[in-house]
């Protein structure tokens, strides 16, 4: 990723006292069919139980939000409540930030802070990094179809920041895929419909550095705005090196007509047609996603909800990296909302986890 330095800010958090840091398999008995929530002290949850309060949330335990007519409460602590998971919230971010995108670009470096993008995942196979992905449910990730394939399972890592640092403030978590669901109309030649869901054997434990991203409603009108891409990909097109620390880059969404013309003029010729499963972003000099960023999320601010983000794109392909007037091409997540919902429902997962509307 061609991608500015931020001061890392940490706070002290109160863990849910009723549970140990070890995950009990019984914690997840009903996670597939019931609404997912987290057990926290009542003062860490909003009054209507719709989400966590920004300050004061540390390690929390996933539970299922039981129906009111059931006798056993989901949380056993004297002061605990089952608080709905709130998607799309960035973490550990300095207060003084740009109002439009949520952080300041300083100099030529662009490291993300620890836990800033808690939904960011790494996909590995045979101890080798393959692609990025994002968490849309504690037990489901979304990535690019071109990143995954075959019958061998993948390891999915959440909560990672710097791959070489072993003593980060909170540990990363690894899960193994149970099923890889590739879009049935994916074309490996043209990369159209380049999307896949990774169903995990066990859910991730939600922590300050592990969370879920929101997905936009399928009828959302994407206006020209600045969005953010993250990843560990290369810092230049040909001789660049993969990054050990998670990077972020601010990229403008590019109107479809302008993107098509730019790609035609750059290399692809006048007969090239941009498939409707794609959208474009970037075209800014020295700022772009690059090789190794495939499958990583492109997120945009949710209008009217400061600090909340939604994933509109997935890194798919590009002609080069960081060249002016040559945008990168991303999977248009809005096009696949029905497909994602149908797969999630078919697997028994709650689709409300990634909805904010």
Short mmCIF file of C-alpha atoms in Angstrom, two decimals:
data_model
loop_
_atom_site.label_atom_id
_atom_site.label_comp_id
_atom_site.label_asym_id
_atom_site.label_seq_id
_atom_site.Cartn_x
_atom_site.Cartn_y
_atom_site.Cartn_z
CA UNK A 1 0.00 0.00 0.00
CA UNK A 2 1.35 3.37 -1.02
CA UNK A 3 0.45 5.30 1.67
CA UNK A 4 1.64 9.57 8.08
CA UNK A 5 2.32 9.39 11.76
CA UNK A 6 -0.18 9.49 14.60
CA UNK A 7 0.44 9.44 18.31
CA UNK A 8 -0.96 6.23 19.75
CA UNK A 9 -3.46 6.91 22.50
CA UNK A 10 -4.43 4.20 24.97
CA UNK A 11 -6.95 4.22 27.75
CA UNK A 12 -7.55 1.96 30.71
CA UNK A 13 -10.60 -0.21 30.38
CA UNK A 14 -12.65 -2.22 32.86
CA UNK A 15 -13.17 -5.84 31.77
CA UNK A 16 -16.50 -7.59 32.28
CA UNK A 17 -15.86 -9.06 35.73
CA UNK A 18 -18.17 -12.03 35.32
CA UNK A 19 -15.97 -13.76 32.77
CA UNK A 20 -12.36 -14.81 32.48
CA UNK A 21 -10.17 -14.01 29.51
CA UNK A 22 -10.48 -17.61 28.35
CA UNK A 23 -13.19 -18.33 25.81
CA UNK A 24 -15.67 -21.00 26.83
CA UNK A 25 -17.19 -22.88 23.90
CA UNK A 26 -20.55 -22.61 25.63
CA UNK A 27 -20.34 -18.84 25.22
CA UNK A 28 -21.19 -19.29 21.55
CA UNK A 29 -23.91 -21.95 21.61
CA UNK A 30 -26.56 -19.68 20.13
CA UNK A 31 -24.41 -17.20 18.24
CA UNK A 32 -25.65 -18.33 14.83
CA UNK A 33 -29.37 -17.96 15.27
CA UNK A 34 -29.76 -15.16 17.81
CA UNK A 35 -28.77 -11.54 17.82
CA UNK A 36 -25.15 -11.13 18.89
CA UNK A 37 -24.33 -8.89 21.81
CA UNK A 38 -21.53 -8.45 24.33
CA UNK A 39 -21.62 -8.62 28.11
CA UNK A 40 -20.41 -5.43 29.77
CA UNK A 41 -21.22 -3.50 32.96
CA UNK A 42 -24.42 -1.49 32.41
CA UNK A 43 -22.58 1.85 32.61
CA UNK A 44 -20.57 0.89 29.49
CA UNK A 45 -23.73 0.41 27.38
CA UNK A 46 -26.13 2.98 25.95
CA UNK A 47 -29.47 3.34 27.73
CA UNK A 48 -31.36 1.55 24.96
CA UNK A 49 -28.71 -1.23 24.78
CA UNK A 50 -28.07 -0.25 21.13
CA UNK A 51 -24.30 -0.05 21.44
CA UNK A 52 -21.24 0.44 23.59
CA UNK A 53 -20.32 3.82 25.04
CA UNK A 54 -17.14 5.09 23.41
CA UNK A 55 -15.01 5.30 26.55
CA UNK A 56 -14.57 2.51 29.05
CA UNK A 57 -14.88 -0.61 26.93
CA UNK A 58 -12.15 -3.18 27.24
CA UNK A 59 -12.32 -6.91 26.88
CA UNK A 60 -15.88 -8.12 26.39
CA UNK A 61 -17.43 -11.56 25.96
CA UNK A 62 -19.76 -12.40 23.10
CA UNK A 63 -23.16 -13.70 24.11
CA UNK A 64 -26.46 -14.28 22.37
CA UNK A 65 -29.27 -11.85 23.03
CA UNK A 66 -31.89 -14.17 24.44
CA UNK A 67 -35.61 -13.64 24.07
CA UNK A 68 -37.28 -11.96 27.01
CA UNK A 69 -39.42 -15.03 27.75
CA UNK A 70 -36.39 -17.20 28.43
CA UNK A 71 -35.49 -17.71 32.06
CA UNK A 72 -31.71 -17.65 31.82
CA UNK A 73 -30.18 -14.20 31.22
CA UNK A 74 -27.29 -14.00 28.75
CA UNK A 75 -25.03 -12.27 31.29
CA UNK A 76 -24.48 -13.55 34.81
CA UNK A 77 -22.63 -10.64 36.41
CA UNK A 78 -24.55 -8.60 38.98
CA UNK A 79 -24.15 -5.39 36.97
CA UNK A 80 -23.77 -6.84 33.47
CA UNK A 81 -26.07 -6.27 30.51
CA UNK A 82 -26.05 -7.72 27.02
CA UNK A 83 -25.17 -4.77 24.79
CA UNK A 84 -25.63 -4.91 21.03
CA UNK A 85 -22.45 -4.94 18.97
CA UNK A 86 -21.97 -1.57 17.29
CA UNK A 87 -20.30 -1.89 13.91
CA UNK A 88 -17.90 0.46 12.19
CA UNK A 89 -16.34 2.25 15.17
CA UNK A 90 -12.66 3.11 14.91
CA UNK A 91 -10.60 2.74 18.07
CA UNK A 92 -7.66 4.40 19.85
CA UNK A 93 -7.84 7.56 17.77
CA UNK A 94 -6.52 10.97 18.84
CA UNK A 95 -9.22 13.56 19.50
CA UNK A 96 -7.88 16.33 17.26
CA UNK A 97 -8.71 15.06 13.80
CA UNK A 98 -9.96 16.11 10.41
CA UNK A 99 -13.76 16.32 10.57
CA UNK A 100 -14.25 14.76 7.18
CA UNK A 101 -12.26 11.56 7.49
CA UNK A 102 -11.25 11.18 11.10
CA UNK A 103 -7.47 11.61 11.09
CA UNK A 104 -4.71 13.92 9.91
CA UNK A 105 -2.16 13.12 7.25
CA UNK A 106 1.26 14.14 8.48
CA UNK A 107 4.32 13.85 6.26
CA UNK A 108 4.89 10.85 4.00
CA UNK A 109 4.26 8.06 6.49
CA UNK A 110 0.83 6.59 7.06
CA UNK A 111 0.91 3.98 9.78
CA UNK A 112 -2.42 3.20 11.37
CA UNK A 113 -2.50 3.30 15.15
CA UNK A 114 -2.94 0.11 17.14
CA UNK A 115 -6.57 -1.02 17.08
CA UNK A 116 -7.68 1.88 14.88
CA UNK A 117 -9.34 -0.43 12.34
CA UNK A 118 -10.52 -3.37 14.48
CA UNK A 119 -12.27 -5.13 11.58
CA UNK A 120 -9.07 -5.43 9.52
CA UNK A 121 -8.00 -9.04 8.96
CA UNK A 122 -5.10 -10.88 7.43
CA UNK A 123 -5.65 -14.11 5.49
CA UNK A 124 -2.82 -16.66 5.63
CA UNK A 125 -2.11 -20.09 4.21
CA UNK A 126 0.91 -22.22 5.12
CA UNK A 127 2.17 -19.33 7.27
CA UNK A 128 2.21 -17.08 4.20
CA UNK A 129 0.24 -13.84 4.00
CA UNK A 130 -2.23 -14.03 1.13
CA UNK A 131 -4.61 -11.08 1.32
CA UNK A 132 -6.57 -8.72 3.48
CA UNK A 133 -10.17 -9.16 4.60
CA UNK A 134 -12.66 -7.54 6.96
CA UNK A 135 -14.85 -8.81 9.78
CA UNK A 136 -18.61 -8.37 9.24
CA UNK A 137 -19.71 -10.79 11.97
CA UNK A 138 -17.69 -12.40 14.78
CA UNK A 139 -17.66 -15.58 12.70
CA UNK A 140 -17.70 -14.28 9.10
CA UNK A 141 -15.19 -12.31 7.02
CA UNK A 142 -15.51 -10.77 3.57
CA UNK A 143 -12.65 -10.68 1.09
CA UNK A 144 -11.91 -10.81 -2.64
CA UNK A 145 -12.63 -14.07 -4.44
CA UNK A 146 -9.28 -13.92 -6.25
CA UNK A 147 -7.56 -14.27 -2.86
CA UNK A 148 -9.06 -17.62 -1.92
CA UNK A 149 -9.77 -20.93 -3.56
CA UNK A 150 -9.16 -24.64 -3.28
CA UNK A 151 -10.13 -26.94 -0.44
CA UNK A 152 -7.36 -26.25 2.04
CA UNK A 153 -8.42 -24.08 4.98
CA UNK A 154 -7.10 -20.60 5.61
CA UNK A 155 -5.97 -18.98 8.82
CA UNK A 156 -7.66 -15.63 9.45
CA UNK A 157 -5.97 -13.22 11.86
CA UNK A 158 -7.75 -10.39 13.68
CA UNK A 159 -6.30 -7.71 15.94
CA UNK A 160 -2.94 -7.63 14.16
CA UNK A 161 -1.07 -4.36 13.73
CA UNK A 162 2.65 -5.02 13.23
CA UNK A 163 3.47 -8.54 12.12
CA UNK A 164 6.95 -8.37 13.68
CA UNK A 165 5.94 -7.12 17.13
CA UNK A 166 5.00 -9.80 19.65
CA UNK A 167 4.18 -7.63 22.67
CA UNK A 168 1.38 -5.43 21.35
CA UNK A 169 -1.08 -3.95 23.90
CA UNK A 170 -3.64 -6.67 23.12
CA UNK A 171 -2.99 -10.03 21.46
CA UNK A 172 -4.07 -10.94 17.97
CA UNK A 173 -6.43 -13.86 17.42
CA UNK A 174 -6.31 -16.61 14.82
CA UNK A 175 -9.25 -18.61 13.49
CA UNK A 176 -9.48 -21.32 10.82
CA UNK A 177 -11.99 -21.25 8.00
CA UNK A 178 -14.79 -23.79 8.02
CA UNK A 179 -16.17 -22.80 4.63
CA UNK A 180 -15.20 -20.47 1.78
CA UNK A 181 -18.21 -19.14 -0.13
CA UNK A 182 -17.19 -17.63 -3.48
CA UNK A 183 -19.76 -15.70 -5.49
CA UNK A 184 -21.23 -18.11 -8.06
CA UNK A 185 -20.67 -15.64 -10.92
CA UNK A 186 -17.06 -14.83 -10.08
CA UNK A 187 -14.91 -14.68 -13.22
CA UNK A 188 -11.24 -15.31 -12.56
CA UNK A 189 -10.29 -13.81 -15.93
CA UNK A 190 -12.06 -10.47 -15.70
CA UNK A 191 -12.33 -10.49 -11.86
CA UNK A 192 -15.99 -9.53 -12.11
CA UNK A 193 -18.03 -10.42 -9.00
CA UNK A 194 -14.74 -10.69 -7.10
CA UNK A 195 -16.15 -11.37 -3.64
CA UNK A 196 -16.09 -14.23 -1.14
CA UNK A 197 -17.21 -14.88 2.43
CA UNK A 198 -15.07 -16.79 4.90
CA UNK A 199 -17.08 -18.71 7.49
CA UNK A 200 -14.92 -19.50 10.51
CA UNK A 201 -14.96 -22.56 12.73
CA UNK A 202 -15.22 -20.39 15.82
CA UNK A 203 -16.10 -16.72 16.30
CA UNK A 204 -13.54 -14.11 17.20
CA UNK A 205 -13.67 -12.73 20.70
CA UNK A 206 -14.53 -9.04 20.38
CA UNK A 207 -11.98 -6.82 22.07
CA UNK A 208 -10.71 -3.28 21.71
CA UNK A 209 -8.64 -4.36 18.70
CA UNK A 210 -11.20 -6.77 17.20
CA UNK A 211 -14.58 -5.53 15.95
CA UNK A 212 -16.96 -5.60 13.00
CA UNK A 213 -17.39 -3.14 10.13
CA UNK A 214 -20.78 -1.86 8.97
CA UNK A 215 -22.11 -2.65 5.52
CA UNK A 216 -24.09 0.02 3.66
CA UNK A 217 -27.69 -0.40 2.51
CA UNK A 218 -27.83 -1.52 -1.10
CA UNK A 219 -29.64 1.64 -2.24
CA UNK A 220 -27.07 4.03 -0.75
CA UNK A 221 -26.06 6.76 -3.18
CA UNK A 222 -22.28 7.00 -3.18
CA UNK A 223 -21.33 10.63 -3.59
CA UNK A 224 -17.86 11.97 -4.29
CA UNK A 225 -16.16 11.79 -0.92
CA UNK A 226 -12.91 10.82 0.73
CA UNK A 227 -12.72 7.26 1.98
CA UNK A 228 -10.02 5.14 3.61
CA UNK A 229 -8.26 1.97 2.47
CA UNK A 230 -6.10 -0.13 4.78
CA UNK A 231 -3.67 -2.98 4.23
CA UNK A 232 -0.20 -4.47 4.47
CA UNK A 233 0.46 -4.40 0.72
CA UNK A 234 3.47 -3.16 -1.22
CA UNK A 235 4.54 0.50 -1.07
CA UNK A 236 5.19 0.72 -4.81
CA UNK A 237 4.21 -1.13 -7.97
CA UNK A 238 7.29 -3.08 -9.07
CA UNK A 239 10.12 -3.07 -6.54
CA UNK A 240 8.10 -2.17 -3.49
CA UNK A 241 8.14 -4.16 -0.27
CA UNK A 242 5.26 -5.55 1.76
CA UNK A 243 4.55 -3.60 4.93
CA UNK A 244 4.88 -5.03 8.42
CA UNK A 245 2.76 -2.31 10.03
CA UNK A 246 -0.84 -1.72 8.96
CA UNK A 247 -1.10 1.26 6.62
CA UNK A 248 -3.98 3.57 5.77
CA UNK A 249 -4.54 5.90 2.87
CA UNK A 250 -7.24 8.46 2.11
CA UNK A 251 -8.66 8.08 -1.38
CA UNK A 252 -11.46 9.91 -3.20
CA UNK A 253 -14.26 7.96 -4.80
CA UNK A 254 -14.12 8.41 -8.57
CA UNK A 255 -17.31 8.72 -10.66
CA UNK A 256 -17.83 5.72 -12.89
CA UNK A 257 -17.67 7.65 -16.18
CA UNK A 258 -14.38 9.30 -15.23
CA UNK A 259 -12.91 6.00 -14.06
CA UNK A 260 -13.87 4.23 -17.27
CA UNK A 261 -12.32 6.93 -19.42
CA UNK A 262 -9.15 6.96 -17.31
CA UNK A 263 -8.69 3.20 -17.57
CA UNK A 264 -9.35 3.23 -21.31
CA UNK A 265 -6.82 6.00 -21.89
CA UNK A 266 -4.22 4.52 -19.56
CA UNK A 267 -3.91 1.08 -21.14
CA UNK A 268 -7.13 -0.81 -21.78
CA UNK A 269 -8.37 0.91 -24.93
CA UNK A 270 -11.76 2.28 -26.02
CA UNK A 271 -13.48 -1.11 -26.15
CA UNK A 272 -12.94 -1.80 -22.45
CA UNK A 273 -16.13 -1.88 -20.36
CA UNK A 274 -16.03 -1.58 -16.59
CA UNK A 275 -18.21 -4.32 -15.10
CA UNK A 276 -21.06 -3.13 -12.91
CA UNK A 277 -19.67 -5.08 -9.94
CA UNK A 278 -16.83 -2.55 -9.63
CA UNK A 279 -16.35 0.97 -8.32
CA UNK A 280 -13.25 3.16 -8.45
CA UNK A 281 -11.21 5.21 -6.01
CA UNK A 282 -7.88 6.99 -6.05
CA UNK A 283 -6.11 8.36 -9.09
CA UNK A 284 -4.01 10.51 -6.75
CA UNK A 285 -0.24 10.58 -7.13
CA UNK A 286 1.69 8.40 -4.64
CA UNK A 287 -1.46 7.40 -2.75
CA UNK A 288 -3.06 4.10 -3.61
CA UNK A 289 -3.61 0.48 -2.73
CA UNK A 290 -1.14 -1.93 -4.32
CA UNK A 291 -0.12 -5.57 -4.66
CA UNK A 292 -0.88 -7.46 -1.46
CA UNK A 293 -3.79 -5.22 -0.52
CA UNK A 294 -6.28 -7.44 -2.37
CA UNK A 295 -9.32 -8.31 -0.26
CA UNK A 296 -8.77 -5.34 2.06
CA UNK A 297 -11.64 -2.94 2.82
CA UNK A 298 -12.38 0.51 1.43
CA UNK A 299 -14.42 2.31 4.09
CA UNK A 300 -16.32 5.60 4.04
CA UNK A 301 -17.79 7.69 6.86
CA UNK A 302 -21.46 7.17 7.66
CA UNK A 303 -23.20 10.48 7.05
CA UNK A 304 -24.53 12.05 10.24
CA UNK A 305 -22.75 9.61 12.57
CA UNK A 306 -19.29 10.91 13.42
CA UNK A 307 -16.77 8.16 13.93
CA UNK A 308 -18.79 5.38 12.28
CA UNK A 309 -17.66 3.81 9.01
CA UNK A 310 -19.16 1.50 6.39
CA UNK A 311 -17.40 -0.72 3.90
CA UNK A 312 -18.25 0.25 0.34
CA UNK A 313 -15.44 -1.53 -1.47
CA UNK A 314 -12.97 -4.42 -1.51
CA UNK A 315 -9.53 -4.02 -3.10
CA UNK A 316 -9.63 -5.94 -6.38
CA UNK A 317 -7.26 -4.78 -9.13
CA UNK A 318 -5.43 -1.90 -10.78
CA UNK A 319 -3.17 -1.10 -13.71
CA UNK A 320 -0.42 0.33 -11.54
CA UNK A 321 -0.04 1.90 -8.11
CA UNK A 322 -0.16 5.58 -7.19
CA UNK A 323 -0.25 7.08 -10.69
CA UNK A 324 -2.16 10.31 -11.18
CA UNK A 325 -5.47 9.90 -13.03
CA UNK A 326 -5.33 6.10 -12.88
CA UNK A 327 -7.80 4.97 -10.20
CA UNK A 328 -7.78 1.62 -8.47
CA UNK A 329 -10.69 -0.76 -8.99
CA UNK A 330 -12.69 -2.12 -6.06
CA UNK A 331 -15.55 -4.56 -5.61
CA UNK A 332 -18.75 -2.54 -5.15
CA UNK A 333 -20.11 -3.99 -1.90
CA UNK A 334 -23.53 -2.40 -2.43
CA UNK A 335 -24.11 -4.61 -5.47
CA UNK A 336 -23.68 -7.71 -3.32
CA UNK A 337 -25.71 -6.82 -0.25
CA UNK A 338 -28.55 -9.23 -1.15
CA UNK A 339 -26.06 -12.02 -1.83
CA UNK A 340 -24.23 -11.40 1.46
CA UNK A 341 -27.50 -11.33 3.40
CA UNK A 342 -28.70 -14.53 1.75
CA UNK A 343 -25.48 -16.40 2.51
CA UNK A 344 -25.47 -15.14 6.09
CA UNK A 345 -29.09 -16.16 6.62
CA UNK A 346 -28.49 -19.54 5.02
CA UNK A 347 -25.61 -20.16 7.42
CA UNK A 348 -27.76 -19.10 10.37
CA UNK A 349 -26.01 -15.80 11.14
CA UNK A 350 -27.63 -12.56 12.24
CA UNK A 351 -27.42 -9.88 9.53
CA UNK A 352 -28.20 -7.09 11.99
CA UNK A 353 -24.63 -7.23 13.29
CA UNK A 354 -23.33 -5.18 10.34
CA UNK A 355 -26.36 -2.91 9.92
CA UNK A 356 -26.41 0.64 11.31
CA UNK A 357 -29.64 1.84 9.69
#
